[in-house]
Coordinates of C-alpha atoms in Angstrom, one line a residue:
X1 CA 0.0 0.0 0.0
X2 CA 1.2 3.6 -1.1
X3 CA 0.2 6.7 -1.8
X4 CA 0.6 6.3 -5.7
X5 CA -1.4 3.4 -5.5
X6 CA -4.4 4.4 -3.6
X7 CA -4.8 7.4 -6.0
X8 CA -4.4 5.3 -9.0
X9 CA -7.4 3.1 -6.9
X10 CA -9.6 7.0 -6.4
X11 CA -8.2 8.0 -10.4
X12 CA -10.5 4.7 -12.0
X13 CA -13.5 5.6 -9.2
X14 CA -13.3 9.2 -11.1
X15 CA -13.1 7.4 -14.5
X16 CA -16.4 5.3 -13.7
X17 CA -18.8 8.5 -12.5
X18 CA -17.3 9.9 -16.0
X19 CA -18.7 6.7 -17.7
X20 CA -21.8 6.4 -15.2
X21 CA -22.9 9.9 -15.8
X22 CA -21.4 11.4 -18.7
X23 CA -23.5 14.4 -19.0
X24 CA -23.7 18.0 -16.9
X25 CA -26.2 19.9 -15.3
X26 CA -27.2 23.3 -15.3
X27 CA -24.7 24.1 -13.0
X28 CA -21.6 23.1 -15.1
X29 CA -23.4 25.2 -18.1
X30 CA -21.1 27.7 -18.0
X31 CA -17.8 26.2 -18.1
X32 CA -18.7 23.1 -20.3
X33 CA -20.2 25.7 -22.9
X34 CA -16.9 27.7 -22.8
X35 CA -14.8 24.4 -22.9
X36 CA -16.9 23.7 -26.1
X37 CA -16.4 26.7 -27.6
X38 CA -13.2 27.2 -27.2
X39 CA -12.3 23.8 -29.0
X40 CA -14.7 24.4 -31.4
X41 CA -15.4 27.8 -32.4
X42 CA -11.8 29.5 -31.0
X43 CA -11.9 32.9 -32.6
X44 CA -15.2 32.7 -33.6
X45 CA -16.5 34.8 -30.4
X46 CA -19.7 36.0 -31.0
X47 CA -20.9 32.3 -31.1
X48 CA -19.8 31.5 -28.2
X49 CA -22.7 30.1 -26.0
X50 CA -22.8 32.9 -23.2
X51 CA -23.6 35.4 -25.5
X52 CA -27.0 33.8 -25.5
X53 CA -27.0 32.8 -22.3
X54 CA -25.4 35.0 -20.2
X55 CA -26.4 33.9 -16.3
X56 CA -27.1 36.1 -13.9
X57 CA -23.6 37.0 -13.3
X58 CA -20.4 36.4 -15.5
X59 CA -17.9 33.5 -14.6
X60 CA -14.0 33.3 -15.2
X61 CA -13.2 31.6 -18.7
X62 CA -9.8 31.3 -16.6
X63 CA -10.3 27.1 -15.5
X64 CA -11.9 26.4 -18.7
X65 CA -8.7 27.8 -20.8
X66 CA -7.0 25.4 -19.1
X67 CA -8.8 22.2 -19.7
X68 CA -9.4 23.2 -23.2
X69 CA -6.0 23.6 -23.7
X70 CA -4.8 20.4 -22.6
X71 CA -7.6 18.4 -24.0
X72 CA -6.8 20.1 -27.8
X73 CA -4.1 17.5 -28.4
X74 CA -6.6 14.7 -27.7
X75 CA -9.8 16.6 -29.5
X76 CA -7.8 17.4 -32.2
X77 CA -6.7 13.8 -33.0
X78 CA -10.3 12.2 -32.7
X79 CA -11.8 15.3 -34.7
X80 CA -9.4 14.3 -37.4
X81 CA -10.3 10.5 -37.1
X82 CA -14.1 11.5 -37.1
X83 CA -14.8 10.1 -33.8
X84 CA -18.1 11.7 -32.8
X85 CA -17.9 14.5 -31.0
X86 CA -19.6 13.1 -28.0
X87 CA -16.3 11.4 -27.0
X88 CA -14.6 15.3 -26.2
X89 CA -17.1 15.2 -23.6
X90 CA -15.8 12.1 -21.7
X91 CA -12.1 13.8 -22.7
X92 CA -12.8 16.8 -21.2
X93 CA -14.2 15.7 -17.7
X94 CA -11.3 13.3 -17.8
X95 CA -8.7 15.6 -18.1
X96 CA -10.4 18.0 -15.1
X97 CA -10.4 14.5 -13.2
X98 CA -6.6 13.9 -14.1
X99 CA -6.5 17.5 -12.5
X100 CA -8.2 16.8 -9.6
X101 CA -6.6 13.5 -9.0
X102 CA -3.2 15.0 -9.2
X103 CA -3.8 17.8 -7.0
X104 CA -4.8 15.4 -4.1
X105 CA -1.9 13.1 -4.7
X106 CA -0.1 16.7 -4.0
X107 CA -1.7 16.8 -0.5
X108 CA -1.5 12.9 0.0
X109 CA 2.4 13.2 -0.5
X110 CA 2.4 16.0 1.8
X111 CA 0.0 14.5 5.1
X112 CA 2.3 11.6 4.5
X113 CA 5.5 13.5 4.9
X114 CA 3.9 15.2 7.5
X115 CA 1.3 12.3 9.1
X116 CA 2.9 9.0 7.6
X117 CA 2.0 6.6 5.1
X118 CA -1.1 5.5 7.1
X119 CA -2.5 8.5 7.4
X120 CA -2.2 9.6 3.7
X121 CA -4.0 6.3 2.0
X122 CA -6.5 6.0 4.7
X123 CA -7.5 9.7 3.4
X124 CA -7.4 8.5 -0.3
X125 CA -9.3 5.3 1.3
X126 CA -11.4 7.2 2.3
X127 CA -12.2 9.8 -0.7
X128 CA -12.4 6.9 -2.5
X129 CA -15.6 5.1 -1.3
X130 CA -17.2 8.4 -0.8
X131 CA -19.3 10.0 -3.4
X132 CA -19.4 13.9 -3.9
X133 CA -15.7 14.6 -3.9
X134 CA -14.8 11.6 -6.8
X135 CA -18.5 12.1 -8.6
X136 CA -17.4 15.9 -8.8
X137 CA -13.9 16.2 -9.0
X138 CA -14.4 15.5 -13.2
X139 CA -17.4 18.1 -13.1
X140 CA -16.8 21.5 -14.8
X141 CA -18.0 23.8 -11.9
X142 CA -16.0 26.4 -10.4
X143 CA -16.0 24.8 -7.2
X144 CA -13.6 21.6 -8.4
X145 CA -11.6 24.2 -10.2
X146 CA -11.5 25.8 -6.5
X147 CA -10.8 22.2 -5.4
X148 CA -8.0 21.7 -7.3
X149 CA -6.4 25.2 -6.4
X150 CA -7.1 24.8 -2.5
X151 CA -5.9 20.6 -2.7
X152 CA -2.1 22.3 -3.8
X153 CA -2.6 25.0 -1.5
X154 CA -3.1 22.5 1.7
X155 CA 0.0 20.9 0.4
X156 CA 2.2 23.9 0.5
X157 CA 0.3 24.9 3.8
X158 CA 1.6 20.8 5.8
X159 CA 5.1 21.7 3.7
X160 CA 5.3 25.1 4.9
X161 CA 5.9 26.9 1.5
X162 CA 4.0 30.2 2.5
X163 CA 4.8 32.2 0.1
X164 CA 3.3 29.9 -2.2
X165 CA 0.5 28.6 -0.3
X166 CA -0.6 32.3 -0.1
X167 CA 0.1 33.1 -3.7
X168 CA -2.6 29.9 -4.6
X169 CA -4.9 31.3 -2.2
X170 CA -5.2 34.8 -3.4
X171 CA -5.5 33.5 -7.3
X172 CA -7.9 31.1 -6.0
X173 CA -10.1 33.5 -4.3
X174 CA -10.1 36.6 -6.8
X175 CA -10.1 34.5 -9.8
X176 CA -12.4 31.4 -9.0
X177 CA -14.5 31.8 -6.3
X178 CA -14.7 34.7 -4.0
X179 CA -16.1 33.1 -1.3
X180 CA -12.8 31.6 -0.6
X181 CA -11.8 34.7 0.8
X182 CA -12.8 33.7 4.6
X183 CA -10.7 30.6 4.2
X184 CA -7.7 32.2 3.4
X185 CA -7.8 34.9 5.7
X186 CA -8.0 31.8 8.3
X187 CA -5.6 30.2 7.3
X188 CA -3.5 33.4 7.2
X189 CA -4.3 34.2 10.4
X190 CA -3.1 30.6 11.6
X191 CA 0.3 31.2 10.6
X192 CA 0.7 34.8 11.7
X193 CA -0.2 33.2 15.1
X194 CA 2.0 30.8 14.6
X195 CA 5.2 32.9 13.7
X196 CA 5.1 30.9 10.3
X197 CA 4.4 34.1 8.3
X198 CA 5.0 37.5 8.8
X199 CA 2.4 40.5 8.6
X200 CA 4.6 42.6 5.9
X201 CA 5.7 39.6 4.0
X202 CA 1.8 38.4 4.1
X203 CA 0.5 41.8 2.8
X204 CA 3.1 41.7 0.3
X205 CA 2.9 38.0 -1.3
X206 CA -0.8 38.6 -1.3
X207 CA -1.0 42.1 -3.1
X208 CA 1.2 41.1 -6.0
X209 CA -0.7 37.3 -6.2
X210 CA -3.7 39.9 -6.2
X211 CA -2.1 42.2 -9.4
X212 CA -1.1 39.0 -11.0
X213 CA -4.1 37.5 -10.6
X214 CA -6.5 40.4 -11.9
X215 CA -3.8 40.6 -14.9
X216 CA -4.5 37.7 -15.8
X217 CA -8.6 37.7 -15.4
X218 CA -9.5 41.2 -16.3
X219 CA -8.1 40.9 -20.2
X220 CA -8.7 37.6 -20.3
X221 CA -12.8 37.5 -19.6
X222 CA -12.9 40.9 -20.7
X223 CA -11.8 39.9 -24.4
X224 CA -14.2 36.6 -24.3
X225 CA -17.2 38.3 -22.4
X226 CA -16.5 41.5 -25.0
X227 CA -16.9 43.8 -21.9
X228 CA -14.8 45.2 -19.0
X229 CA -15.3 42.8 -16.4
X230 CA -13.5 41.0 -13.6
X231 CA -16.1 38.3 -13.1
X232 CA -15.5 37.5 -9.0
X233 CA -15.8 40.7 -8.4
X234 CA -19.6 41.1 -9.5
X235 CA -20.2 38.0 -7.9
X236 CA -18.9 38.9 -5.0
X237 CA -21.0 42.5 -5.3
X238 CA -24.0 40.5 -6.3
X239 CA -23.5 38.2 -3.0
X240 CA -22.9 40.6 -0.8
X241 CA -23.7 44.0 -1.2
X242 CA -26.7 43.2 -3.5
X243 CA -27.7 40.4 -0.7
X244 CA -29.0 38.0 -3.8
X245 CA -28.1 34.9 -3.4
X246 CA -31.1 34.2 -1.4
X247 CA -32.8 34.1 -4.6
X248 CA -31.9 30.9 -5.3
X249 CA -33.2 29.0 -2.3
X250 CA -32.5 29.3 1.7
X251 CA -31.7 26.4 3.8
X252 CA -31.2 26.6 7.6
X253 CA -28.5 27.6 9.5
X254 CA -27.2 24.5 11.1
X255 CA -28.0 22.6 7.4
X256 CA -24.2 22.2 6.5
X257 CA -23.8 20.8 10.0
X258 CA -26.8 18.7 10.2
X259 CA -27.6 17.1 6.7
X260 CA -24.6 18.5 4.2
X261 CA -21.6 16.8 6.3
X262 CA -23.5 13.9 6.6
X263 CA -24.0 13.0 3.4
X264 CA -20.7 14.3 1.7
X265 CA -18.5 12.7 5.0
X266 CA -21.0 9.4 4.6
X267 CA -18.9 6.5 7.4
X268 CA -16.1 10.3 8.0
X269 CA -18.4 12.0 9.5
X270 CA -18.4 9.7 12.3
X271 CA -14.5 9.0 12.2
X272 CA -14.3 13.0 12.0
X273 CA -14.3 13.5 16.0
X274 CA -12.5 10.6 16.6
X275 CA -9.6 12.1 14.5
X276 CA -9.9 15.0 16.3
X277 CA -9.2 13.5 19.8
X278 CA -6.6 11.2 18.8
X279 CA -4.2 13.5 16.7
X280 CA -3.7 17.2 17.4
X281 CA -1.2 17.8 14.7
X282 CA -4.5 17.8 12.6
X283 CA -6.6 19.9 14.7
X284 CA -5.4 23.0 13.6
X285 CA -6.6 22.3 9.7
X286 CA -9.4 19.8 10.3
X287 CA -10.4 22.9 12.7
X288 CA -10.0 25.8 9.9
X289 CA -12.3 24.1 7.7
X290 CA -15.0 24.0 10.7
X291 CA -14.8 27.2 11.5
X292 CA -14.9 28.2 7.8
X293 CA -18.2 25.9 7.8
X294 CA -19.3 27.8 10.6
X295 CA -18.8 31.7 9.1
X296 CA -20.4 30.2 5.8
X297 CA -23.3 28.9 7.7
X298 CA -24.4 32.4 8.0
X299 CA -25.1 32.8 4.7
X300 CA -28.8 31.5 3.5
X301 CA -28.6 30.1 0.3
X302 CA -26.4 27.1 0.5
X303 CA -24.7 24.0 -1.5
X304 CA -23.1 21.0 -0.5
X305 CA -21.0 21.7 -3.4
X306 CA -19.7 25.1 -1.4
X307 CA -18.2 22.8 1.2
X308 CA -16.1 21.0 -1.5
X309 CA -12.6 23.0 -1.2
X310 CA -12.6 22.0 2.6
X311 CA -14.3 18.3 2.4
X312 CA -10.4 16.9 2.0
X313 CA -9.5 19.2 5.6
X314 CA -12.6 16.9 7.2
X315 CA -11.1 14.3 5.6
X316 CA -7.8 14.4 6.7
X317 CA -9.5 14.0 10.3
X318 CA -11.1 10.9 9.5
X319 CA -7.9 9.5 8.1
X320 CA -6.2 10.3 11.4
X321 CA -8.9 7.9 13.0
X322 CA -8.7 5.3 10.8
X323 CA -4.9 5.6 10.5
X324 CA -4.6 4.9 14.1
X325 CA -7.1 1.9 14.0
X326 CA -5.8 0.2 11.7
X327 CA -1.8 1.1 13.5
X328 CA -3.6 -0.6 16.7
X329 CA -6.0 -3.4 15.2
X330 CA -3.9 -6.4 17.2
X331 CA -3.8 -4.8 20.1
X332 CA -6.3 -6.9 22.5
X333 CA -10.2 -7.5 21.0
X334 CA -11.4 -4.0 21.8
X335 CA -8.7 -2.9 19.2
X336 CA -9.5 -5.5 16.5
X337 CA -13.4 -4.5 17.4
X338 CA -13.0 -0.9 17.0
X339 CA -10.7 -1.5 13.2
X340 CA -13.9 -3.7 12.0
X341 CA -16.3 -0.9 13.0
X342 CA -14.5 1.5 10.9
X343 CA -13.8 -0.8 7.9
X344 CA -17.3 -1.4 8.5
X345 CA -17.9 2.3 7.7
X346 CA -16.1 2.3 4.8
X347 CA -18.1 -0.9 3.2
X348 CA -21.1 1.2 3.9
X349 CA -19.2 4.1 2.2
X350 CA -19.3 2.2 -0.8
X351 CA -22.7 0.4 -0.7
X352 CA -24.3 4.3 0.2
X353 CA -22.1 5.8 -3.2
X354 CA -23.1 2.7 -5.3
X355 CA -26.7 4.1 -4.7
X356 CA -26.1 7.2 -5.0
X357 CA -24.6 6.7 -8.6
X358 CA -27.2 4.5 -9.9
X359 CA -29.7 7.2 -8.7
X360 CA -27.2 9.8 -10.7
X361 CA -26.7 8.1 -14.0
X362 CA -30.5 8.3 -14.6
X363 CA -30.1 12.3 -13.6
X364 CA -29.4 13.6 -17.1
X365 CA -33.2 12.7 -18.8
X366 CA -32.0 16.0 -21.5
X367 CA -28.6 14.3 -22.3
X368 CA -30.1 11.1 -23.1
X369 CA -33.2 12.6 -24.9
X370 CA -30.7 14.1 -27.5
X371 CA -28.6 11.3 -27.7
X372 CA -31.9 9.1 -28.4
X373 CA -33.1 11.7 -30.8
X374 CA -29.8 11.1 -33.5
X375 CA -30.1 7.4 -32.7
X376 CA -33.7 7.0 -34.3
X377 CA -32.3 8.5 -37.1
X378 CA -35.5 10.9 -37.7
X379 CA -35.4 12.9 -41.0
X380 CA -37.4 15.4 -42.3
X381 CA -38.5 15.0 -46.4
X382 CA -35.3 14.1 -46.9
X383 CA -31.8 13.7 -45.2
X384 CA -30.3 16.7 -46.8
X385 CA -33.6 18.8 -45.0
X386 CA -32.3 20.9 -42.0
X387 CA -33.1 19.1 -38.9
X388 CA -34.3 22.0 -36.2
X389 CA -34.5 20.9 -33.2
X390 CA -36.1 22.7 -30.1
X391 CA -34.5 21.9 -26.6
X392 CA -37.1 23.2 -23.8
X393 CA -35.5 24.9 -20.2
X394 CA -35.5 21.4 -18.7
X395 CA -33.9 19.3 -21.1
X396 CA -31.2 21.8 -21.5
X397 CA -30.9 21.7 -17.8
X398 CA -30.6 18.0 -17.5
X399 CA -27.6 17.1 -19.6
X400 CA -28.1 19.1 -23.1
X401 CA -24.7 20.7 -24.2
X402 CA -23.1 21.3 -27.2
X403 CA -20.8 18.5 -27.0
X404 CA -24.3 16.8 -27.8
X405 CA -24.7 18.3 -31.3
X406 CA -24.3 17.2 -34.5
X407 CA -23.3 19.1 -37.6
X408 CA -25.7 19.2 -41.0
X409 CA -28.3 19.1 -40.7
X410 CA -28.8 19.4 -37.5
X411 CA -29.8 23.0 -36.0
X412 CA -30.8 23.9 -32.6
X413 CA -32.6 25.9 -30.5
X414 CA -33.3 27.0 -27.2
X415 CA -35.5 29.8 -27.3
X416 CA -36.9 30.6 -24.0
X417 CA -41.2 31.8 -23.6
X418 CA -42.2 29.4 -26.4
X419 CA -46.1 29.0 -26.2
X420 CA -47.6 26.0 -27.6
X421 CA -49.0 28.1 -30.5
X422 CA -45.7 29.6 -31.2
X423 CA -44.1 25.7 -31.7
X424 CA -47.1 24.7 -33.8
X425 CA -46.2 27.4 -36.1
X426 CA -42.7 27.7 -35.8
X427 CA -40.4 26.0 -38.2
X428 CA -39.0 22.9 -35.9
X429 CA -38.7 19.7 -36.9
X430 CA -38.1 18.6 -33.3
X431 CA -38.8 19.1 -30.1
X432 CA -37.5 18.0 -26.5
X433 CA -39.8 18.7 -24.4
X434 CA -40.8 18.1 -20.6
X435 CA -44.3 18.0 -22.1
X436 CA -46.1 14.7 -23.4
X437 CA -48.2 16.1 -25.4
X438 CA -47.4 19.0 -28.0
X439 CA -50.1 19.8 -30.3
X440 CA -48.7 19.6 -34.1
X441 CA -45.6 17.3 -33.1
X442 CA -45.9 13.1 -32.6
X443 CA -44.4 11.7 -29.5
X444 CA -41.4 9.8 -30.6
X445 CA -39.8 8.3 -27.2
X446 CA -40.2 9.2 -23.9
X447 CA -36.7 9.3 -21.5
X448 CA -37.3 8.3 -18.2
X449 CA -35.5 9.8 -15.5
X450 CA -34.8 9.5 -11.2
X451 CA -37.4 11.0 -9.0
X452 CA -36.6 9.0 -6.0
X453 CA -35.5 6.2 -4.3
X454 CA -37.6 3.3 -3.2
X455 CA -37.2 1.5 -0.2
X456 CA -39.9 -1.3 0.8
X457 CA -40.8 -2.8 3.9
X458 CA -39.7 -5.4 6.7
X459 CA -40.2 -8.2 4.7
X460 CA -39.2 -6.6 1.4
X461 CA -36.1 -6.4 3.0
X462 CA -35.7 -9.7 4.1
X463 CA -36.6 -10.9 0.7
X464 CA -34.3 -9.2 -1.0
X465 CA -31.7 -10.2 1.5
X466 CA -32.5 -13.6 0.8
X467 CA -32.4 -13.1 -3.0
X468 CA -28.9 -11.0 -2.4
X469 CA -30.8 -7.7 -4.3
X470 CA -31.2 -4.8 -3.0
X471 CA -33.7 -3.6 -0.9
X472 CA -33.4 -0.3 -2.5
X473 CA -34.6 0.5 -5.3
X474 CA -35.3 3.6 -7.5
X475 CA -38.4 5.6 -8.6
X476 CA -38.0 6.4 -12.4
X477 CA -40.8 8.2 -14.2
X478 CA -40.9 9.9 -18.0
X479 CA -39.1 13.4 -17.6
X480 CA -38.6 14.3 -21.1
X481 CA -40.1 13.8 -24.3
X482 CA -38.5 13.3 -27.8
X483 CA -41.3 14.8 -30.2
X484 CA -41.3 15.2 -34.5
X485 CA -43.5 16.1 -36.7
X486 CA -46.1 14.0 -37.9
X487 CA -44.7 14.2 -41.7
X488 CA -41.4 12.5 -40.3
X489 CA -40.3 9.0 -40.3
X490 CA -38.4 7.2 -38.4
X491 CA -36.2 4.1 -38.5

């Protein structure tokens, strides 16, 4: 066992959520658009995708540069052999998850310099059977860019390279996501406490990270989003002096603590204390992350995917429990109980994600409604007729992106306020809709997708026991609807 080895063993649980669940969510809409378009269209700017769909406030084409730029090679080849272009998609979120992995084989290397080898793969151990950090950590959103940046930053932070760890923070916070900003002012304020890093050399390291860092995102965006913008900064205007956020949903203020944890920690969350009491080198960035928990808690709308940049902190506690276990499993039968009960948690790590991703890869009902739409092979008079295709809010929300598309004759549309009459007069040949029925268009295929999970009774359970199934099931219902005119044929 090694630390190479364990993240080889969390690098193929990354590969199969890619290959599980291939498609993104409204959420990774931005920055899967922008990867897209800057493969496909390069120059070609006023094409780009966020010129029709803007969002509420503008995001940094800074992560997506950089997975565009080292998926181009790969891209490039398969474009060349005519692979379809579906397979950039599964390149893409593989190169972000070759990012991501590498970054916390950075801070494995590190906790085991620091911790020892036990430590370090009982943390990949760990990550490993859990599901939000390896399900996301190929997911365009600016949080696992965030990840990424924070995963090298805790490395330089057990190493004790401030300079740099300070440097990664400041990019990381005025370039990705501003609401990093509380967790590096606590982690700076740990090592002015701690003598590690002086108040001049702190002020100075971070002010010219800060110039570098709007150097590089003010021309940058600015150019793509053909306006003078530095995109953190409105969202951190539109968070906080605008007060907005709210808009999008508001959850209680212990709901990080009491549901969020839970379910991203999974078997950690109750190794998480444990670590705390047994090792105090870890206390002091197991404790950061709490208390940056704590400060976020106070915001009302919240994400579990805001908690991802310090899940691997939490983490590292749990490790420390498990670690020490495992270090003491012969020692007398309390020791040897107390290892089973935590390798017990990790087998229920994995039964708990292998829901989870079943439930998941029926989460994309728009991906797999376009996908089923060129697979029936659907023409219109005749295959050299322009195929228009309408793609409703939901579909487009549920795994619709232009890695999806095909070239002629395929067109496509996602013109928002659409009536009814509008579509039966409007000039598409197709439609995905949320809606079963759409006067002037024939239902072609309905896509089923998850609504929720299923679980049956005492003696279902016992049944299914006997049978060795699972007493678990899921709740799958028709989300989307592949629709054509009546005129069309399909094969």
């Amino acid at each position: 066992m090694n630390v190479l080895g364990c993240t080889a063993l969390l690098g193929m649980v990354v590969l199969l959520h890619v290959i599980a669940a291939p498609f993104t969510k409204v959420e990774e809409s931005f920055n899967v658009q922008a990867i897209h378009d800057l493969l496909y269209l390069r120059q070609n700017l006023t094409a780009y995708d966020h010129n029709e769909f803007p969002g509420v406030v503008p995001r940094t084409f800074a992560g997506a540069l950089v997975v565009a730029l080292l998926s181009s090679p790969v891209v490039a080849l398969c474009h060349a052999l005519h692979v379809p272009k579906l397979a950039s998609l599964y390149i893409v979120r593989c190169v972000l998850g070759g990012m991501s992995v590498a970054s916390i084989y950075r801070f494995a290397s590190a906790v085991q310099a620091k911790l020892g080898l036990q430590v370090a793969c009982s943390l990949l151990l760990i990550t490993a059977t859990q599901f939000h950090l390896p399900f996301y950590m190929s997911r365009p959103l600016p949080n696992t860019f965030a990840l990424i940046l924070t995963l090298n930053a805790y490395a330089d932070w057990l190493q004790l390279k401030t300079w740099r760890l300070v440097c990664t923070l400041a990019f990381a916070a005025l370039v990705i996501r501003c609401d990093l900003l509380p967790l590096a002012a606590l982690i700076g304020i740990s090592l002015l406490l701690a003598g590690q890093l002086r108040l001049q050399d702190g002020i100075a390291w971070g002010a010219a990270a800060a110039a570098i860092s709007l150097a590089i995102s003010l021309p940058v965006d600015s150019v793509l989003w053909g306006r003078l913008t530095w995109p953190e900064g409105e969202v951190l205007w539109f968070n906080t002096a605008e007060n907005r956020s709210s808009e999008w949903g508001v959850m209680a203020w212990h709901w990080y603590f009491s549901s969020a944890l839970l379910r991203s920690l999974l078997g950690g969350f109750l190794l998480l204390p444990l670590g705390l009491w047994l090792e105090p080198r870890i206390r002091l960035y197991t404790g950061t992350g709490l208390i940056y928990i704590a400060l976020y808690s106070f915001l009302p709308h919240k994400e579990v995917r805001f908690l991802f940049p310090v899940l691997p902190l939490l983490n590292l506690a749990a490790a420390s429990a498990l670690a020490r276990l495992y270090i003491n499993r012969h020692k007398q039968w309390l020791g040897s109980a107390a290892f089973a009960a935590a390798a017990a948690l990790l087998v229920a790590n994995l039964l708990a994600t292998a829901l989870m991703t079943w439930a998941s890869a029926h989460n994309y009902p728009g991906g797999f409604a376009l996908r089923r739409l060129h697979q029936l092979d659907a023409v219109t008079r005749s295959h050299d007729a322009p195929h228009l295709v309408h793609i409703d809010s939901y579909p487009a929300m549920t795994g619709v992106s232009r890695f999806l598309e095909q070239s002629t004759p395929w067109h496509y549309s996602k013109a928002e306020g659409l009536t009814e009459a509008d579509l039966r007069t409007s000039d598409h040949s197709h439609l995905l809709s949320p809606m079963s029925i759409v006067p002037g268009f024939t239902n072609l295929k309905s896509i089923h997708g998850f609504v929720s999970f299923r679980f049956g009774g005492v003696k279902d359970a016992i049944a299914a026991a006997l049978s060795f199934k699972s007493p678990i099931g899921l709740i799958l219902k028709p989300l989307v609807f592949v629709h054509a005119r009546p005129d069309i044929n399909t094969t």
